[in-house]
Amino acid sequence: MQIQVVKSKIHRVKCTGAELNYIGSITIDEDLMEAANIIQGEKVQIVNNDNGERLETYCIPGPRKSGEITLNGAAARKVSVGDTLILITYAFMDIEAAKGFKPSLVFPDEATNLLK
């Protein structure tokens, strides 16, 4: 049996941009992506702590050490700059493997979105 489990989480980052006229995705500082074991094009769930929205899109890397978290395309309508977000990815795995799996959890500086 396979189950879906949390693979990665970037906890409590601030939205730094919302670009409606862009092909849909979320731009994430590449340092954060690397720390959370998230790859370019991977599906990401975005949880907006300020308005309760939950949505899914794919990620693209942003400049390192920029703290960038920009929602692009239609997703831009679901956030405001400054909103606090949680970014989550999931993976399917065998239930026995899942019992011992440890997700990559990242807790950046909440003021800058940079790694501590």
C-alpha atoms as a PDB file:
ATOM      1  CA  MET A   1       0.000   0.000   0.000  1.00  0.00           C
ATOM      2  CA  GLN A   2       1.176   3.531  -0.764  1.00  0.00           C
ATOM      3  CA  ILE A   3       0.243   6.587   1.260  1.00  0.00           C
ATOM      4  CA  GLN A   4       0.873  10.283   0.753  1.00  0.00           C
ATOM      5  CA  VAL A   5       2.992  11.994   3.406  1.00  0.00           C
ATOM      6  CA  VAL A   6       4.508  15.425   3.949  1.00  0.00           C
ATOM      7  CA  LYS A   7       7.869  15.518   2.148  1.00  0.00           C
ATOM      8  CA  SER A   8       8.843  19.152   2.743  1.00  0.00           C
ATOM      9  CA  LYS A   9       7.585  22.219   4.527  1.00  0.00           C
ATOM     10  CA  ILE A  10       8.699  25.842   4.513  1.00  0.00           C
ATOM     11  CA  HIS A  11       6.945  27.209   7.577  1.00  0.00           C
ATOM     12  CA  ARG A  12       5.754  30.818   7.934  1.00  0.00           C
ATOM     13  CA  VAL A  13       7.240  32.864   5.126  1.00  0.00           C
ATOM     14  CA  LYS A  14       5.962  36.245   4.004  1.00  0.00           C
ATOM     15  CA  CYS A  15       4.580  36.700   0.510  1.00  0.00           C
ATOM     16  CA  THR A  16       6.917  39.177  -1.205  1.00  0.00           C
ATOM     17  CA  GLY A  17       5.089  39.482  -4.518  1.00  0.00           C
ATOM     18  CA  ALA A  18       1.924  38.746  -6.472  1.00  0.00           C
ATOM     19  CA  GLU A  19       2.304  38.900 -10.276  1.00  0.00           C
ATOM     20  CA  LEU A  20      -1.021  38.328 -12.032  1.00  0.00           C
ATOM     21  CA  ASN A  21       0.291  38.682 -15.605  1.00  0.00           C
ATOM     22  CA  TYR A  22       2.674  35.746 -15.478  1.00  0.00           C
ATOM     23  CA  ILE A  23       2.467  32.078 -16.374  1.00  0.00           C
ATOM     24  CA  GLY A  24       1.258  30.433 -13.157  1.00  0.00           C
ATOM     25  CA  SER A  25       3.635  29.213 -10.465  1.00  0.00           C
ATOM     26  CA  ILE A  26       5.269  30.232  -7.208  1.00  0.00           C
ATOM     27  CA  THR A  27       8.776  31.683  -7.210  1.00  0.00           C
ATOM     28  CA  ILE A  28      10.753  30.563  -4.140  1.00  0.00           C
ATOM     29  CA  ASP A  29      14.249  31.660  -3.091  1.00  0.00           C
ATOM     30  CA  GLU A  30      16.455  28.801  -4.320  1.00  0.00           C
ATOM     31  CA  ASP A  31      18.187  28.569  -0.917  1.00  0.00           C
ATOM     32  CA  LEU A  32      14.807  27.798   0.680  1.00  0.00           C
ATOM     33  CA  MET A  33      13.967  25.259  -2.033  1.00  0.00           C
ATOM     34  CA  GLU A  34      17.288  23.497  -1.516  1.00  0.00           C
ATOM     35  CA  ALA A  35      16.966  23.471   2.289  1.00  0.00           C
ATOM     36  CA  ALA A  36      13.463  21.988   1.998  1.00  0.00           C
ATOM     37  CA  ASN A  37      14.450  19.439  -0.670  1.00  0.00           C
ATOM     38  CA  ILE A  38      12.038  20.946  -3.213  1.00  0.00           C
ATOM     39  CA  ILE A  39      12.930  20.789  -6.902  1.00  0.00           C
ATOM     40  CA  GLN A  40      12.011  23.055  -9.801  1.00  0.00           C
ATOM     41  CA  GLY A  41       8.598  22.159 -11.178  1.00  0.00           C
ATOM     42  CA  GLU A  42       7.493  20.249  -8.090  1.00  0.00           C
ATOM     43  CA  LYS A  43       3.871  20.635  -7.006  1.00  0.00           C
ATOM     44  CA  VAL A  44       3.534  22.811  -3.911  1.00  0.00           C
ATOM     45  CA  GLN A  45       0.533  23.385  -1.675  1.00  0.00           C
ATOM     46  CA  ILE A  46       0.290  26.944  -0.397  1.00  0.00           C
ATOM     47  CA  VAL A  47      -1.571  27.634   2.843  1.00  0.00           C
ATOM     48  CA  ASN A  48      -2.313  31.304   3.515  1.00  0.00           C
ATOM     49  CA  ASN A  49      -2.509  31.885   7.270  1.00  0.00           C
ATOM     50  CA  ASP A  50      -4.013  35.349   6.794  1.00  0.00           C
ATOM     51  CA  ASN A  51      -7.063  34.506   4.694  1.00  0.00           C
ATOM     52  CA  GLY A  52      -7.426  30.705   4.928  1.00  0.00           C
ATOM     53  CA  GLU A  53      -6.820  30.072   1.208  1.00  0.00           C
ATOM     54  CA  ARG A  54      -5.247  26.791   0.145  1.00  0.00           C
ATOM     55  CA  LEU A  55      -4.037  26.276  -3.401  1.00  0.00           C
ATOM     56  CA  GLU A  56      -1.609  24.202  -5.422  1.00  0.00           C
ATOM     57  CA  THR A  57       0.838  25.190  -8.130  1.00  0.00           C
ATOM     58  CA  TYR A  58       4.379  24.321  -9.176  1.00  0.00           C
ATOM     59  CA  CYS A  59       7.556  26.051  -8.066  1.00  0.00           C
ATOM     60  CA  ILE A  60      10.307  27.869  -9.887  1.00  0.00           C
ATOM     61  CA  PRO A  61      13.565  29.000  -8.275  1.00  0.00           C
ATOM     62  CA  GLY A  62      14.102  32.626  -7.377  1.00  0.00           C
ATOM     63  CA  PRO A  63      17.388  34.376  -6.676  1.00  0.00           C
ATOM     64  CA  ARG A  64      19.385  32.975  -3.761  1.00  0.00           C
ATOM     65  CA  LYS A  65      19.463  34.990  -0.538  1.00  0.00           C
ATOM     66  CA  SER A  66      16.583  37.122  -1.819  1.00  0.00           C
ATOM     67  CA  GLY A  67      13.835  35.749   0.435  1.00  0.00           C
ATOM     68  CA  GLU A  68      11.548  35.870  -2.588  1.00  0.00           C
ATOM     69  CA  ILE A  69       8.150  34.213  -2.305  1.00  0.00           C
ATOM     70  CA  THR A  70       6.069  35.402  -5.260  1.00  0.00           C
ATOM     71  CA  LEU A  71       2.727  33.977  -6.361  1.00  0.00           C
ATOM     72  CA  ASN A  72       2.349  34.200 -10.135  1.00  0.00           C
ATOM     73  CA  GLY A  73      -0.630  33.984 -12.464  1.00  0.00           C
ATOM     74  CA  ALA A  74      -4.091  33.233 -11.102  1.00  0.00           C
ATOM     75  CA  ALA A  75      -2.586  32.288  -7.705  1.00  0.00           C
ATOM     76  CA  ALA A  76      -1.694  35.966  -7.250  1.00  0.00           C
ATOM     77  CA  ARG A  77      -5.395  36.638  -6.604  1.00  0.00           C
ATOM     78  CA  LYS A  78      -5.260  34.399  -3.509  1.00  0.00           C
ATOM     79  CA  VAL A  79      -2.592  36.381  -1.595  1.00  0.00           C
ATOM     80  CA  SER A  80      -1.562  39.864  -0.608  1.00  0.00           C
ATOM     81  CA  VAL A  81       2.034  40.945  -0.239  1.00  0.00           C
ATOM     82  CA  GLY A  82       2.927  40.446   3.417  1.00  0.00           C
ATOM     83  CA  ASP A  83       0.618  37.462   3.989  1.00  0.00           C
ATOM     84  CA  THR A  84       2.113  34.639   6.054  1.00  0.00           C
ATOM     85  CA  LEU A  85       2.308  31.403   4.052  1.00  0.00           C
ATOM     86  CA  ILE A  86       3.175  27.765   4.678  1.00  0.00           C
ATOM     87  CA  LEU A  87       4.513  25.850   1.659  1.00  0.00           C
ATOM     88  CA  ILE A  88       4.110  22.059   1.679  1.00  0.00           C
ATOM     89  CA  THR A  89       5.066  19.248  -0.694  1.00  0.00           C
ATOM     90  CA  TYR A  90       3.964  15.629  -0.449  1.00  0.00           C
ATOM     91  CA  ALA A  91       5.301  12.273  -1.625  1.00  0.00           C
ATOM     92  CA  PHE A  92       3.802   8.844  -2.142  1.00  0.00           C
ATOM     93  CA  MET A  93       5.633   6.000  -0.466  1.00  0.00           C
ATOM     94  CA  ASP A  94       5.206   2.523   0.852  1.00  0.00           C
ATOM     95  CA  ILE A  95       3.507   2.577   4.236  1.00  0.00           C
ATOM     96  CA  GLU A  96       6.451   0.846   5.929  1.00  0.00           C
ATOM     97  CA  ALA A  97       8.943   3.326   4.477  1.00  0.00           C
ATOM     98  CA  ALA A  98       6.655   6.183   5.527  1.00  0.00           C
ATOM     99  CA  LYS A  99       6.778   5.083   9.164  1.00  0.00           C
ATOM    100  CA  GLY A 100      10.481   5.948   9.328  1.00  0.00           C
ATOM    101  CA  PHE A 101      10.503   8.884   6.905  1.00  0.00           C
ATOM    102  CA  LYS A 102      11.480  12.328   8.209  1.00  0.00           C
ATOM    103  CA  PRO A 103      10.317  15.312   6.143  1.00  0.00           C
ATOM    104  CA  SER A 104      12.526  18.327   5.430  1.00  0.00           C
ATOM    105  CA  LEU A 105      11.177  21.118   7.633  1.00  0.00           C
ATOM    106  CA  VAL A 106      12.487  24.662   7.194  1.00  0.00           C
ATOM    107  CA  PHE A 107      11.769  27.538   9.582  1.00  0.00           C
ATOM    108  CA  PRO A 108      13.162  30.704   7.962  1.00  0.00           C
ATOM    109  CA  ASP A 109      13.452  34.090   9.626  1.00  0.00           C
ATOM    110  CA  GLU A 110       9.887  35.424   9.540  1.00  0.00           C
ATOM    111  CA  ALA A 111      10.971  39.004   8.872  1.00  0.00           C
ATOM    112  CA  THR A 112      13.308  38.281   5.931  1.00  0.00           C
ATOM    113  CA  ASN A 113      12.370  34.772   4.687  1.00  0.00           C
ATOM    114  CA  LEU A 114      16.090  33.955   4.833  1.00  0.00           C
ATOM    115  CA  LEU A 115      17.570  30.820   6.380  1.00  0.00           C
ATOM    116  CA  LYS A 116      18.638  31.305   9.988  1.00  0.00           C
END
